[in-house]
Short mmCIF file of C-alpha atoms and ligand atoms in Angstrom, two decimals:
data_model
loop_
_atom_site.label_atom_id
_atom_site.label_comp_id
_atom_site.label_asym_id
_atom_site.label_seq_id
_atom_site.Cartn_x
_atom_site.Cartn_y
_atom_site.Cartn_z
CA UNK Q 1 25.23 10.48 8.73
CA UNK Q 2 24.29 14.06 9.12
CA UNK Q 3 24.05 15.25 5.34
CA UNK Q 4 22.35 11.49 4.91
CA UNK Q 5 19.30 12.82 7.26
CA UNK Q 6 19.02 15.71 5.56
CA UNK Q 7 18.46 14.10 1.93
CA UNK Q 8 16.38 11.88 3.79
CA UNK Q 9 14.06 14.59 4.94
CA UNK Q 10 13.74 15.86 1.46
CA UNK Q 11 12.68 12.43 0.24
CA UNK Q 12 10.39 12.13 2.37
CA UNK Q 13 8.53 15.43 1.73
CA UNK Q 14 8.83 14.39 -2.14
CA UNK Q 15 7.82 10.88 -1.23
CA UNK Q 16 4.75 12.50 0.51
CA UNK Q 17 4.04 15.42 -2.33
CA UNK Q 18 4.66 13.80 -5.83
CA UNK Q 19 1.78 12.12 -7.13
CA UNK Q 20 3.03 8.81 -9.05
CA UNK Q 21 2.16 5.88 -11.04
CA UNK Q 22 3.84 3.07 -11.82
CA UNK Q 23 6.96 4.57 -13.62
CA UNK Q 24 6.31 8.28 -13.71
CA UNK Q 25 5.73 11.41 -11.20
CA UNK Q 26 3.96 14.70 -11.54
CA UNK Q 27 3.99 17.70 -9.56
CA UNK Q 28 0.95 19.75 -8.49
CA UNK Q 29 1.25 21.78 -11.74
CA UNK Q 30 0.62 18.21 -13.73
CA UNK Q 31 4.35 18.97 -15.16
CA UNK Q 32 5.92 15.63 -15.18
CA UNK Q 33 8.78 15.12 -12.63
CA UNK Q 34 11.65 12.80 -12.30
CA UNK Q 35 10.29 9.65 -10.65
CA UNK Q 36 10.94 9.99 -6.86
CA UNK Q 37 13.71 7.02 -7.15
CA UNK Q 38 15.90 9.26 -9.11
CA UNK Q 39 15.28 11.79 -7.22
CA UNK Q 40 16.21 10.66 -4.34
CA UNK Q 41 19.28 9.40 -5.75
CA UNK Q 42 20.66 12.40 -7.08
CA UNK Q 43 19.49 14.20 -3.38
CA UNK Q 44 21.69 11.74 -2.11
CA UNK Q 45 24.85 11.87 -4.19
CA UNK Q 46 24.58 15.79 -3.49
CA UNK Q 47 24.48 15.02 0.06
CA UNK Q 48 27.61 12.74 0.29
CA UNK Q 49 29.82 14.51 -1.85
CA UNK Q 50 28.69 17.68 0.16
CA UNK Q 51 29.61 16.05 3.58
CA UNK Q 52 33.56 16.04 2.62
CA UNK Q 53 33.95 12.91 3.90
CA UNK Q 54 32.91 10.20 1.24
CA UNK Q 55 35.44 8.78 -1.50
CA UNK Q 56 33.46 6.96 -3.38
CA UNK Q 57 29.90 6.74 -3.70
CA UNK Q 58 27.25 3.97 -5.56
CA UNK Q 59 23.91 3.07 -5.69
CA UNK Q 60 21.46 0.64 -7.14
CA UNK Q 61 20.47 3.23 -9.99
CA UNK Q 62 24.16 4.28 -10.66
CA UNK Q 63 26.71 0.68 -9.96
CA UNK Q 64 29.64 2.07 -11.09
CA UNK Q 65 31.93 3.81 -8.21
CA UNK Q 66 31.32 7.62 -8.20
CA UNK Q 67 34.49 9.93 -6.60
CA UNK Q 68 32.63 12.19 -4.07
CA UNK Q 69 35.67 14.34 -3.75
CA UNK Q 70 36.38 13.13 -0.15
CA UNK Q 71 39.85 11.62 1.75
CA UNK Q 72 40.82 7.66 1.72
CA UNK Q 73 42.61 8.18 4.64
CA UNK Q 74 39.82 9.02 7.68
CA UNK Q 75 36.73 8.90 4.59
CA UNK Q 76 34.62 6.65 3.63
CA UNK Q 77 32.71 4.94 0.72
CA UNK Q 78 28.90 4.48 0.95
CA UNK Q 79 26.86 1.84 -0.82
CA UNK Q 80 23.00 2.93 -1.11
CA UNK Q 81 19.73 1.63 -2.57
CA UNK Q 82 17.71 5.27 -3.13
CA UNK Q 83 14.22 4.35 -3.15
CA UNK Q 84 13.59 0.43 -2.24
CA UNK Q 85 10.36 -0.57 -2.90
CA UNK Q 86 9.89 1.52 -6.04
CA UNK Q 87 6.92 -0.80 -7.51
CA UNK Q 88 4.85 0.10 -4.41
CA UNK Q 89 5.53 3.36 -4.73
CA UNK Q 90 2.27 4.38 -6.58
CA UNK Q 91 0.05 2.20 -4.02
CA UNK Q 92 1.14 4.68 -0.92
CA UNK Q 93 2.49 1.42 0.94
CA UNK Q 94 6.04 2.31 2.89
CA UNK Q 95 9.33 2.69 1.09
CA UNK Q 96 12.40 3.32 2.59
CA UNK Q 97 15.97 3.97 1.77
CA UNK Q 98 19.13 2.00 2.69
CA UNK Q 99 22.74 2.51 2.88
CA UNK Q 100 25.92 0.93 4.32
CA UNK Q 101 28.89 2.74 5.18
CA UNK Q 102 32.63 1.37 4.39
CA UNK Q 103 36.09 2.46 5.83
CA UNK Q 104 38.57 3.97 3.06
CA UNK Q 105 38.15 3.57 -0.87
CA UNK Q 106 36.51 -0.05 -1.00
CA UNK Q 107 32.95 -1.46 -1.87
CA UNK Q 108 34.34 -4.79 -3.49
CA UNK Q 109 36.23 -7.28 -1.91
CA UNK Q 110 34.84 -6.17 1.57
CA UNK Q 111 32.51 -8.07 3.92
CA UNK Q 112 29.14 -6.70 5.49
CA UNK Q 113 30.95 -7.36 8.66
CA UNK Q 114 33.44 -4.31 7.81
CA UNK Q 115 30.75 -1.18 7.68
CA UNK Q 116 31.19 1.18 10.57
CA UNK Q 117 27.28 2.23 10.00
CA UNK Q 118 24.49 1.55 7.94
CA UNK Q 119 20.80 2.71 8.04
CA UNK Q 120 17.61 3.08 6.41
CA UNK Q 121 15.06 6.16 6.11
CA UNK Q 122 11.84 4.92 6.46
CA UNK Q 123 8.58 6.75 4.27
CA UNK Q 124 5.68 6.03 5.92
CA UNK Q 125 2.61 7.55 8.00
CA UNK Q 126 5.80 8.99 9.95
CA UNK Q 127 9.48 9.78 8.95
CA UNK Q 128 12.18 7.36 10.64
CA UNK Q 129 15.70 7.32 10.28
CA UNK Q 130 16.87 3.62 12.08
CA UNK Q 131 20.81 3.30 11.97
CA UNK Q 132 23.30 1.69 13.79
CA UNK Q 133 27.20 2.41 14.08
CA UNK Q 134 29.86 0.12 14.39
CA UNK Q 135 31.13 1.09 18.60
CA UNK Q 136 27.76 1.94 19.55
CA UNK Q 137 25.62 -0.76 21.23
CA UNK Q 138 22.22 -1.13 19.54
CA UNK Q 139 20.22 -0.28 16.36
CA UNK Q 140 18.51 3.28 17.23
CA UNK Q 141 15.31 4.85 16.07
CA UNK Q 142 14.56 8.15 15.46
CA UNK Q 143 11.38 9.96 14.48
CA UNK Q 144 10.99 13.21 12.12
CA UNK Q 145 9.66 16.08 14.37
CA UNK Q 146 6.88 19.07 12.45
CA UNK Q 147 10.28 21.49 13.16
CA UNK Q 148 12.44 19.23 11.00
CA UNK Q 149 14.43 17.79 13.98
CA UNK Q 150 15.48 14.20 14.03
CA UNK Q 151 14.44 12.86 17.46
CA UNK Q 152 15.77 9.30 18.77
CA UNK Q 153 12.59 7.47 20.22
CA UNK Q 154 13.97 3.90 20.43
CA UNK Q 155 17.24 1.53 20.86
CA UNK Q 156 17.17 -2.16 20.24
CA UNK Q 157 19.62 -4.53 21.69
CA UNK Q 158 17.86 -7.74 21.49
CA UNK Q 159 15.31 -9.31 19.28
CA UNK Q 160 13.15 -12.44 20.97
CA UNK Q 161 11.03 -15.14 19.96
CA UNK Q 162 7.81 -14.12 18.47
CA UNK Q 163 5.80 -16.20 16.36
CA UNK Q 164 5.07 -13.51 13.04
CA UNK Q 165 7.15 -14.04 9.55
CA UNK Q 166 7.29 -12.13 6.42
CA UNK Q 167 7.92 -14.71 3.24
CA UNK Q 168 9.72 -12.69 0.29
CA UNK Q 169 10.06 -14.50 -3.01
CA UNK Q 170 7.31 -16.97 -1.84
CA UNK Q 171 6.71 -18.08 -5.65
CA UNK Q 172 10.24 -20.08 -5.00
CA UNK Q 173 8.40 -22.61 -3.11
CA UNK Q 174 7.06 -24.26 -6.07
CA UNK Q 175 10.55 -25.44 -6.99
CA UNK Q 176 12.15 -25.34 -3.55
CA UNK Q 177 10.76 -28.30 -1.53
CA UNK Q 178 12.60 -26.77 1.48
CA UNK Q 179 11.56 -23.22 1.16
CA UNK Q 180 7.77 -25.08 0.92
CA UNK Q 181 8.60 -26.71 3.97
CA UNK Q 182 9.40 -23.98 5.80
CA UNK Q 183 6.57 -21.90 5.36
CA UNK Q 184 4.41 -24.89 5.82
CA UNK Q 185 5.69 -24.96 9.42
CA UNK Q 186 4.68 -21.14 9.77
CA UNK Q 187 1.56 -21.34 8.33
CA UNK Q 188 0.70 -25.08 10.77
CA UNK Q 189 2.30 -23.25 13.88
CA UNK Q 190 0.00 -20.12 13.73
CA UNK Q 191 2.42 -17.59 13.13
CA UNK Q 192 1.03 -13.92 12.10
CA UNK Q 193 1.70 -13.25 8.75
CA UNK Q 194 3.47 -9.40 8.28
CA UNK Q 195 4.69 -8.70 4.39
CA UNK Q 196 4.40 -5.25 2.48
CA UNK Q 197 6.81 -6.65 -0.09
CA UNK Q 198 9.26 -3.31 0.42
CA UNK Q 199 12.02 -4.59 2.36
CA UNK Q 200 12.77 -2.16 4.64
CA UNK Q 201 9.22 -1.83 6.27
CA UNK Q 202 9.40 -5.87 6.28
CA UNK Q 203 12.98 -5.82 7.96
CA UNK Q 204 11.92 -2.73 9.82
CA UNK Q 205 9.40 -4.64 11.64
CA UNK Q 206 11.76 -7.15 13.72
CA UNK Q 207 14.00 -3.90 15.14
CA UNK Q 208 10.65 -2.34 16.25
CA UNK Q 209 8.91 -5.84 17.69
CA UNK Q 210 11.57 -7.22 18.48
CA UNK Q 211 10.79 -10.58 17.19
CA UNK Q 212 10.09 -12.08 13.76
CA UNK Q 213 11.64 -13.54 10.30
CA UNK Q 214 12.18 -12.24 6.91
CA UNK Q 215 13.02 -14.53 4.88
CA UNK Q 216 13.66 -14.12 0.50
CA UNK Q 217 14.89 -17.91 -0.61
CA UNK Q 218 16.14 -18.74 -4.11
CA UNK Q 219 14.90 -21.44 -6.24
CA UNK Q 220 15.96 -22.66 -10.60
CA UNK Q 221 13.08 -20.79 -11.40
CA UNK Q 222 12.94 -17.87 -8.71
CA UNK Q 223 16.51 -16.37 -8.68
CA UNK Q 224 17.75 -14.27 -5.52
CA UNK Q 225 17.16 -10.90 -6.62
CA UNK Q 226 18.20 -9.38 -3.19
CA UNK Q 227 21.59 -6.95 -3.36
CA UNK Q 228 23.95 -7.44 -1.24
CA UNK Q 229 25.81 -4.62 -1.34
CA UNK Q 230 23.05 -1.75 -1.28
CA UNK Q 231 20.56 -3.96 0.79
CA UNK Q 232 21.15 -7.19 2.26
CA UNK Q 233 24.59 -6.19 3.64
CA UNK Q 234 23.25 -2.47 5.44
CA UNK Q 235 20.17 -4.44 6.51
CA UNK Q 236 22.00 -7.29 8.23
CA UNK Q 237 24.02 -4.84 9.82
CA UNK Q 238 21.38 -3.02 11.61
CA UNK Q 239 19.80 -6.28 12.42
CA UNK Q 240 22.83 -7.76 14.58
CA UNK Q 241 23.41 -4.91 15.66
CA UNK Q 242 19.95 -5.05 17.22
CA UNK Q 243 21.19 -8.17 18.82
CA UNK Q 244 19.24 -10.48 15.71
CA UNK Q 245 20.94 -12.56 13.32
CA UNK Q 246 20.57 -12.59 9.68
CA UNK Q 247 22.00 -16.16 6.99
CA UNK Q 248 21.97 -16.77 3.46
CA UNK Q 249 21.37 -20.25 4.84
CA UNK Q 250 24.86 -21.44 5.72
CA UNK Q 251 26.61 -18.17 7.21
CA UNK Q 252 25.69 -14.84 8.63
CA UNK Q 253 25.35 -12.19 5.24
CA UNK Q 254 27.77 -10.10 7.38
CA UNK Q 255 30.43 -12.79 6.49
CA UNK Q 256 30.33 -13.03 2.57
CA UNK Q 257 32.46 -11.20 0.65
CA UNK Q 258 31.44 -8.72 -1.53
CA UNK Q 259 33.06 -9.23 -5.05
CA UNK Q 260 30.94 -7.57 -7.58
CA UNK Q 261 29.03 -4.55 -6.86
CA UNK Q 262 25.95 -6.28 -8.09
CA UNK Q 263 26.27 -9.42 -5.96
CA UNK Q 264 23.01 -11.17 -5.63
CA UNK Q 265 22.21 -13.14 -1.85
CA UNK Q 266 18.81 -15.24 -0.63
CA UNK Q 267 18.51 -13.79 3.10
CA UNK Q 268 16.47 -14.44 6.31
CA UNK Q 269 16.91 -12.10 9.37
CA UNK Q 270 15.25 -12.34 12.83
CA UNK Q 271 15.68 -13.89 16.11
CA UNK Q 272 18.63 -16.45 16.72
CA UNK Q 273 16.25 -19.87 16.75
CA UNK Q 274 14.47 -18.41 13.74
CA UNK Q 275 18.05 -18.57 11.84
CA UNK Q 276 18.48 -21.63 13.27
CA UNK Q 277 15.30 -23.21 12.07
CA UNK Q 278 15.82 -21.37 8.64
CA UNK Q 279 19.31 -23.12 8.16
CA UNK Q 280 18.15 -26.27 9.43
CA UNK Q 281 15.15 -26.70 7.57
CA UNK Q 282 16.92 -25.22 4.13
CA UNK Q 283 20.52 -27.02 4.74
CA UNK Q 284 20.00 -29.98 7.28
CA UNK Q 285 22.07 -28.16 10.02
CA UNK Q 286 23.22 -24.63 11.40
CA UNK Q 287 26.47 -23.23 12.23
CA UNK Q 288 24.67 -21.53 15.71
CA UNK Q 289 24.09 -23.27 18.73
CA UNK Q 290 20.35 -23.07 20.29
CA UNK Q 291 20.27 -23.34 24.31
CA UNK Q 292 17.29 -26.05 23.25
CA UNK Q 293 17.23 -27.89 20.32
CA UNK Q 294 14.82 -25.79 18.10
CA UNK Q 295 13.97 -28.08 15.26
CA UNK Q 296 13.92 -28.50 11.62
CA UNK Q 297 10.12 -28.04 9.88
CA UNK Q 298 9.25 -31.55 9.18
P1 FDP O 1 10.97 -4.14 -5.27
O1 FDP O 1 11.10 -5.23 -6.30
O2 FDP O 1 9.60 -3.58 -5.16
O3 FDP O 1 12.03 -3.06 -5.43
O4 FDP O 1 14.51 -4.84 -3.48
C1 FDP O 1 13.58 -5.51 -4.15
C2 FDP O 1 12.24 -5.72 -3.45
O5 FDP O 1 11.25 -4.82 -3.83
C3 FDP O 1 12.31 -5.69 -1.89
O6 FDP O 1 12.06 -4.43 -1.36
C4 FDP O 1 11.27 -6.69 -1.49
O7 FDP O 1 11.49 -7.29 -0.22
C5 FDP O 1 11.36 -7.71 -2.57
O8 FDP O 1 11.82 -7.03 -3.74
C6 FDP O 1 10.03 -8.36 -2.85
O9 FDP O 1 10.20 -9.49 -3.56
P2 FDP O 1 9.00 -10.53 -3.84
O10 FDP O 1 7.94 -9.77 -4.56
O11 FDP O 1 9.66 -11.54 -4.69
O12 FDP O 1 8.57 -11.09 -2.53
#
C-alpha cells in the first residue's frame, strides 16, 4: 500500500502538469507525451513489482496476469484500473485510480469478498488516497500534504440516509422500464442530483457524505460496461467497509465470483434502504431486511 501511494503521488503531479486532449498529452516543451493513463499504468506496475510483495499484477490497459517477481506464499496479486475516467480527463473534472488487493496467486475464480484491501487515489482540487483493509474497521481518508506526506483526515464506518443519487448509464432507461422507474422516484422525491460520470469521484462521494446511491443499470441496448475486477469489486469493498452496501440487483458485488478477468457487472452502492429500494424496484424483492418497509418506486 506504501509503493501504491507513492505512484499515486506521481500521478497526480502528472495528472496536474500534462496538458491533454481527448487521446493525447504534451509536456511543457509541446513534445508529445504518453497519455497520462499509460502513464500511470506503467508508474504503477514499477511500483508493485518494486514493493517485493506482489505475484501477479493486471490492469484494465494490460488484462493478462503480469509476474511482479513477488512470493505466493505471504504475497499478493493486485487488480487495478490506472486512470478511471480517462474521457474526462481533458475537461479537468476528477479522475481517480482504483485497485483491489488479493491473497496468494489468484485474480480469477475469487470473490470481491476475498481482498484484504482495496483503494482509490483520487485527482482532484486535492490529492486523496481512500482505502480500506480487510481487519481494520472503516474506509479511511487521507489527504496529500505540500511536503509529500500522506495525512489520514477521515474514517467512515457508517453511511445514512440522504436523499442525493448519481445515475450512471442513464441512457438504459429507454429500454429498462425498471431502471426508468427508479429514477423517476428520485427525480418525484427531490433527491439532489451528484454525477461527474468518473466513478470514483461519484462513488467517492457516499464515503465522504455519508449518504447517497450510485447506481450503473444494464439494459438490450445499454450493456454493463462496469469491471468487476479492476472497479466494481475494489469499489464495493471500500464501500462496506464504510458500513454501505453495494448489489448488482440480486446480491452484494462482494459475492460474485470473478471468472474472467474482464467480467462485466451493473452496480448500485450506498446506504442499506437505498440497496433495498434498488433491488426492489429492479427485481420485485431484496435479499436485506429494512427495520421499516422501504418501498419499491411505483
Ligand atoms: P469512462 O468511460 O470515462 O472511463 O469506467 C468507466 C466509466 O468512465 C466510469 O468511470 C463512469 O462511472 C462510467 O464509465 C460512466 O458511464 P456513463 O457515461 O454510461 O454514465
Amino acid at each position: 500500500m506504501t509503493c501504491m501511494g507513492e505512484s499515486l503521488r506521481t500521478i497526480a503531479f502528472k495528472v496536474r502538469t500534462a496538458s491533454c486532449g481527448g487521446t493525447a498529452c504534451v509536456n511543457s516543451f509541446g513534445d508529445e507525451q504518453l497519455a497520462v493513463d499509460l502513464l500511470a499504468n506503467k508508474l504503477l506496475f514499477e511500483a508493485l513489482q518494486y514493493s517485493h510483495s506482489c505475484k501477479y499484477a493486471c490492469s484494465e490497459e494490460v488484462p493478462e496476469l503480469q509476474d511482479m517477481g513477488g512470493p505466493v506464499e505471504g504475497g499478493f496479486s493486485v487488480a487495478f484500473d490506472p486512470l478511471d475516467g480517462s474521457s474526462i480527463v481533458d475537461t479537468n473534472f476528477t479522475v481517480g485510480t482504483i485497485f483491489g488487493v488479493w491473497p496468494g496467486d489468484k485474480l480469477t475464480g475469487v470473490t470481491g469478498a476475498q481482498q484484504v484491501a482495496s483503494a482509490m487515489g483520487i485527482f482532484g482540487p486535492r490529492t486523496t488516497y481512500v482505502l480500506a483493509l480487510k481487519d481494520v474497521p472503516g474506509t479511511h481518508e487521507f489527504l496529500l500534504l505540500d511536503e509529500g506526506k500522506w495525512q489520514h483526515v477521515k474514517d467512515t464506518t457508517s453511511i445514512g440516509e440522504g436523499k442525493m443519487f448519481s445515475p450512471g448509464n442513464l441512457r438504459a432507461t429507454s429500454d429498462n422500464p425498471e431502471y426508468a422507474k427508479l429514477i423517476d422516484y428520485y427525480v418525484r422525491e427531490k433527491y439532489t442530483l451528484r454525477y461527474t460520470g468518473g466513478m470514483v469521484p461519484d462513488v467517492n462521494q457516499i464515503i465522504v457524505k455519508e449518504k447517497g446511491i450510485f447506481t450503473n443499470v444494464a439494459s438490450p441496448s445499454a450493456k454493463a460496461k462496469l469491471r468487476l475486477l479492476f472497479e466494481v469489486a475494489p469499489l464495493g469493498f471500500l464501500i462496506e467497509k464504510a458500513g454501505g452496501y453495494s448489489s448488482d440487483g440480486k446480491q452484494s458485488v462482494l459475492d460474485k465470483v470473478i471468472n474472467n478477468l474482464d467480467d462485466r457487472t451493473q452496480v448500485a452502492y450506498g446506504s442499506k434502504n437505498e440497496i433495498i429500494r434498488f433491488e426492489e424496484t429492479l427485481y420485485g424483492s431484496s435479499r436485506l431486511k429494512a427495520a421499516q418497509p422501504v418501498g419499491a418506486a411505483a
